[in-house]
Short mmCIF file of C-alpha atoms in Angstrom, two decimals:
data_model
loop_
_atom_site.label_atom_id
_atom_site.label_comp_id
_atom_site.label_asym_id
_atom_site.label_seq_id
_atom_site.Cartn_x
_atom_site.Cartn_y
_atom_site.Cartn_z
CA ARG A 1 0.00 0.00 0.00
CA LYS A 2 1.33 3.44 -0.89
CA GLU A 3 2.03 5.78 2.01
CA VAL A 4 -0.19 8.46 0.51
CA GLU A 5 -2.87 7.68 -2.04
CA GLN A 6 -4.94 10.03 -4.15
CA ASP A 7 -7.46 9.69 -6.95
CA PRO A 8 -5.51 10.92 -10.00
CA GLY A 9 -8.61 12.39 -11.64
CA PRO A 10 -8.94 14.39 -13.76
CA PHE A 11 -11.82 16.22 -12.19
CA ASN A 12 -13.48 18.34 -14.87
CA VAL A 13 -15.79 20.95 -13.32
CA PRO A 14 -17.46 24.17 -14.49
CA GLU A 15 -16.61 27.53 -13.02
CA GLY A 16 -18.45 28.13 -9.77
CA ALA A 17 -18.68 24.46 -8.88
CA THR A 18 -17.66 22.94 -5.56
CA VAL A 19 -15.18 20.10 -5.79
CA ALA A 20 -13.67 17.84 -3.15
CA PHE A 21 -10.58 15.65 -3.20
CA ASN A 22 -9.74 12.91 -0.74
CA CYS A 23 -6.41 11.46 0.22
CA THR A 24 -5.60 8.46 2.42
CA TYR A 25 -2.43 7.81 4.37
CA SER A 26 -1.02 4.63 5.85
CA ASN A 27 1.14 5.85 8.73
CA SER A 28 -1.19 6.19 11.73
CA ALA A 29 1.53 8.03 13.66
CA SER A 30 1.60 10.85 11.13
CA GLN A 31 1.07 14.22 12.75
CA SER A 32 0.73 16.81 10.06
CA PHE A 33 -0.27 17.17 6.47
CA PHE A 34 -0.18 19.71 3.69
CA TRP A 35 -1.90 20.34 0.42
CA TYR A 36 0.41 21.59 -2.30
CA ARG A 37 -0.64 22.91 -5.68
CA GLN A 38 1.44 22.23 -8.77
CA ASP A 39 0.89 23.90 -12.11
CA CYS A 40 2.02 22.16 -15.28
CA ARG A 41 5.82 21.92 -15.44
CA LYS A 42 6.20 24.11 -12.35
CA GLU A 43 7.35 23.48 -8.80
CA PRO A 44 4.89 22.50 -6.04
CA LYS A 45 3.66 25.43 -3.97
CA LEU A 46 2.18 25.20 -0.51
CA LEU A 47 -1.58 25.70 -0.61
CA MET A 48 -2.44 25.08 3.00
CA SER A 49 -1.45 23.15 6.08
CA VAL A 50 -3.76 20.66 7.75
CA TYR A 51 -3.34 20.16 11.48
CA SER A 52 -5.58 18.42 14.02
CA SER A 53 -9.17 19.12 12.94
CA GLY A 54 -8.36 20.95 9.73
CA ASN A 55 -8.60 24.55 8.62
CA GLU A 56 -10.16 26.99 6.17
CA ASP A 57 -8.59 29.61 3.94
CA GLY A 58 -11.01 31.57 1.79
CA ARG A 59 -12.59 29.21 -0.73
CA PHE A 60 -10.43 26.32 0.44
CA THR A 61 -11.18 24.01 3.36
CA ALA A 62 -9.01 21.10 4.47
CA GLN A 63 -10.24 18.44 6.88
CA LEU A 64 -8.37 15.68 8.69
CA ASN A 65 -10.04 12.46 9.80
CA ARG A 66 -7.55 10.56 11.96
CA ALA A 67 -9.86 7.66 12.68
CA SER A 68 -10.19 6.85 8.98
CA GLN A 69 -6.74 8.17 8.08
CA TYR A 70 -7.79 10.51 5.33
CA ILE A 71 -7.66 14.18 4.60
CA SER A 72 -9.80 16.15 2.21
CA LEU A 73 -9.62 19.40 0.29
CA LEU A 74 -12.79 21.27 -0.60
CA ILE A 75 -12.74 24.05 -3.16
CA ARG A 76 -15.81 26.26 -3.36
CA ASP A 77 -16.76 28.57 -6.24
CA SER A 78 -14.08 27.12 -8.54
CA LYS A 79 -12.14 29.55 -10.73
CA LEU A 80 -10.40 28.86 -14.02
CA SER A 81 -7.15 29.65 -12.21
CA ASP A 82 -7.75 26.72 -9.83
CA SER A 83 -6.87 24.33 -12.66
CA ALA A 84 -3.77 22.48 -11.46
CA THR A 85 -2.63 19.27 -9.82
CA TYR A 86 -3.25 19.08 -6.09
CA LEU A 87 -0.72 17.09 -4.10
CA CYS A 88 -1.56 15.57 -0.75
CA VAL A 89 1.50 15.52 1.49
CA ASN A 90 2.26 13.68 4.71
CA HIS A 91 4.83 15.54 6.78
CA LEU A 92 7.09 13.30 8.86
CA SER A 93 9.14 14.98 11.55
CA GLY A 94 11.17 13.89 14.54
CA GLY A 95 14.85 14.14 13.75
CA TYR A 96 14.09 14.94 10.14
CA ASN A 97 11.69 16.97 8.08
CA LYS A 98 10.46 14.74 5.28
CA LEU A 99 7.54 15.07 2.92
CA ILE A 100 5.73 12.07 1.49
CA PHE A 101 3.75 13.06 -1.58
CA GLY A 102 0.76 11.47 -3.20
CA ALA A 103 0.75 11.24 -6.97
CA GLY A 104 -1.62 14.20 -7.20
CA THR A 105 -5.18 14.86 -8.32
CA ARG A 106 -5.64 16.84 -11.50
CA LEU A 107 -8.36 19.50 -11.58
CA ALA A 108 -9.56 21.16 -14.77
CA VAL A 109 -12.04 24.04 -14.37
CA HIS A 110 -13.81 25.01 -17.59
CA PRO A 111 -15.93 28.07 -18.50
CA ASP B 1 14.15 37.88 0.06
CA ALA B 2 15.58 35.29 -2.33
CA GLY B 3 13.65 32.07 -2.63
CA VAL B 4 15.09 28.67 -3.44
CA THR B 5 17.19 28.77 -6.59
CA GLN B 6 18.26 25.80 -8.66
CA SER B 7 20.62 25.43 -11.58
CA PRO B 8 20.61 24.55 -14.35
CA THR B 9 16.95 24.72 -15.37
CA HIS B 10 17.29 22.11 -18.09
CA LEU B 11 19.92 19.50 -18.81
CA ILE B 12 20.33 16.79 -21.43
CA LYS B 13 22.69 13.89 -20.79
CA THR B 14 23.31 10.45 -22.23
CA ARG B 15 23.26 7.11 -20.47
CA GLY B 16 26.32 6.42 -18.35
CA GLN B 17 27.21 10.06 -17.85
CA GLN B 18 27.35 11.87 -14.54
CA VAL B 19 25.45 15.02 -13.57
CA THR B 20 25.62 17.62 -10.80
CA LEU B 21 22.62 19.74 -9.88
CA ARG B 22 22.84 22.76 -7.59
CA CYS B 23 20.55 24.40 -5.08
CA SER B 24 20.67 27.53 -2.94
CA PRO B 25 18.15 27.54 -0.11
CA LYS B 26 15.77 30.32 0.77
CA SER B 27 17.38 33.02 2.88
CA GLY B 28 17.36 31.98 6.54
CA HIS B 29 16.91 28.27 5.81
CA ASP B 30 19.53 25.70 6.79
CA THR B 31 18.05 22.39 5.63
CA VAL B 32 17.93 21.17 2.05
CA SER B 33 15.94 18.24 0.72
CA TRP B 34 16.04 16.79 -2.76
CA TYR B 35 13.12 15.18 -4.58
CA GLN B 36 12.73 13.40 -7.90
CA GLN B 37 9.47 13.83 -9.79
CA ALA B 38 8.83 11.55 -12.73
CA LEU B 39 6.15 12.49 -15.25
CA GLY B 40 2.67 11.99 -13.82
CA GLN B 41 3.95 11.19 -10.34
CA GLY B 42 4.33 13.08 -7.12
CA PRO B 43 7.80 14.08 -5.93
CA GLN B 44 9.79 11.25 -4.31
CA PHE B 45 12.15 12.03 -1.44
CA ILE B 46 15.82 11.39 -2.29
CA PHE B 47 17.68 12.71 0.77
CA GLN B 48 18.01 15.60 3.18
CA TYR B 49 21.01 17.60 4.33
CA TYR B 50 21.43 19.49 7.56
CA GLU B 51 24.67 20.76 9.09
CA GLU B 52 26.52 19.44 6.05
CA GLU B 53 25.47 15.85 6.74
CA GLU B 54 22.98 13.55 5.06
CA ARG B 55 20.29 13.09 7.71
CA GLN B 56 17.66 11.03 5.99
CA ARG B 57 17.57 9.06 2.77
CA GLY B 58 14.77 7.75 0.61
CA ASN B 59 14.75 4.59 -1.47
CA PHE B 60 17.37 5.65 -4.02
CA PRO B 61 20.56 3.78 -5.02
CA ASP B 62 24.06 4.89 -4.12
CA ARG B 63 24.40 6.42 -7.60
CA PHE B 64 22.59 9.35 -6.03
CA SER B 65 24.81 11.31 -3.69
CA GLY B 66 24.89 14.81 -2.36
CA HIS B 67 26.71 17.44 -0.46
CA GLN B 68 25.89 20.50 1.62
CA PHE B 69 28.28 23.41 1.94
CA PRO B 70 28.88 25.73 4.92
CA ASN B 71 26.66 28.37 3.29
CA TYR B 72 23.80 25.77 3.28
CA SER B 73 23.76 25.39 -0.49
CA SER B 74 23.67 21.85 -1.78
CA GLU B 75 24.54 19.65 -4.73
CA LEU B 76 22.93 16.49 -6.01
CA ASN B 77 25.18 14.14 -7.97
CA VAL B 78 23.96 11.24 -10.06
CA ASN B 79 26.44 8.78 -11.54
CA ALA B 80 26.01 6.21 -14.31
CA LEU B 81 22.82 7.84 -15.56
CA LEU B 82 19.97 5.61 -16.68
CA LEU B 83 17.04 6.43 -18.95
CA GLY B 84 14.81 6.13 -15.88
CA ASP B 85 16.62 9.02 -14.21
CA SER B 86 14.83 11.41 -16.58
CA ALA B 87 12.72 13.56 -14.29
CA LEU B 88 12.23 16.93 -12.67
CA TYR B 89 14.62 17.27 -9.73
CA LEU B 90 13.32 19.55 -7.02
CA CYS B 91 15.20 21.11 -4.17
CA ALA B 92 13.31 22.24 -1.09
CA SER B 93 14.59 24.21 1.86
CA SER B 94 13.35 24.59 5.40
CA LEU B 95 14.54 25.65 8.82
CA GLY B 96 15.77 22.93 11.15
CA LEU B 97 14.65 19.34 11.49
CA ASN B 98 12.41 18.93 14.51
CA ARG B 99 9.88 21.55 13.58
CA ASN B 100 6.67 21.66 11.62
CA GLN B 101 8.17 23.87 8.97
CA ALA B 102 6.76 23.92 5.48
CA GLN B 103 9.31 23.25 2.78
CA HIS B 104 9.78 25.79 0.02
CA PHE B 105 10.57 24.45 -3.42
CA GLY B 106 12.77 25.76 -6.19
CA ASP B 107 11.72 25.74 -9.83
CA GLY B 108 13.51 22.46 -10.38
CA THR B 109 15.99 21.09 -12.88
CA ARG B 110 14.50 19.12 -15.74
CA LEU B 111 16.91 16.30 -16.59
CA SER B 112 16.52 14.36 -19.82
CA ILE B 113 18.56 11.23 -20.48
CA LEU B 114 18.99 10.15 -24.09
#
């Protein structure tokens, strides 16, 4: 089983739609998670952190469910500029600072 | 405030050659991690350097080696290149090890092996 698993998509949604991605992780001792966004042929950029019960940033909401070992990302009122690949990341710390990435979920927002 | 910088941006090599990629961390950061991202995949952790020592290593062969300099910059060396080494190589910097610090990525070096 992969350490971090994501549905690769693509998710094709119209502008204004609400879309949600899920991600599962295998290490039950994992403490923190991130969502990164990656545009085509660009570097990953931090979208938001996910700690304890999750958090919200504008149109973006991330939730963490420790019992089921999954995190989610909800995007409301999708914009064309939201089109990208969204990477779910498990952050391992404790003597090191290591990121375990999922393969990414591709989102395409169309007019 | 300079972000993470990597060089070169693109590189073409042939099988069996050796390559060196370079990374300068974001100002104020002291830890450098290297990742390999194959097409259609998420980045895979190669190794991490802190205080000029390799602190953690992913599942990569010994052909992949690195170095960190006193100014915190880092190099990734790959020997005996294989076709499968074609990928985007990303450098990420952060501050310290035992902290929940987000890693900041450079633009990457796109390596193509012919």
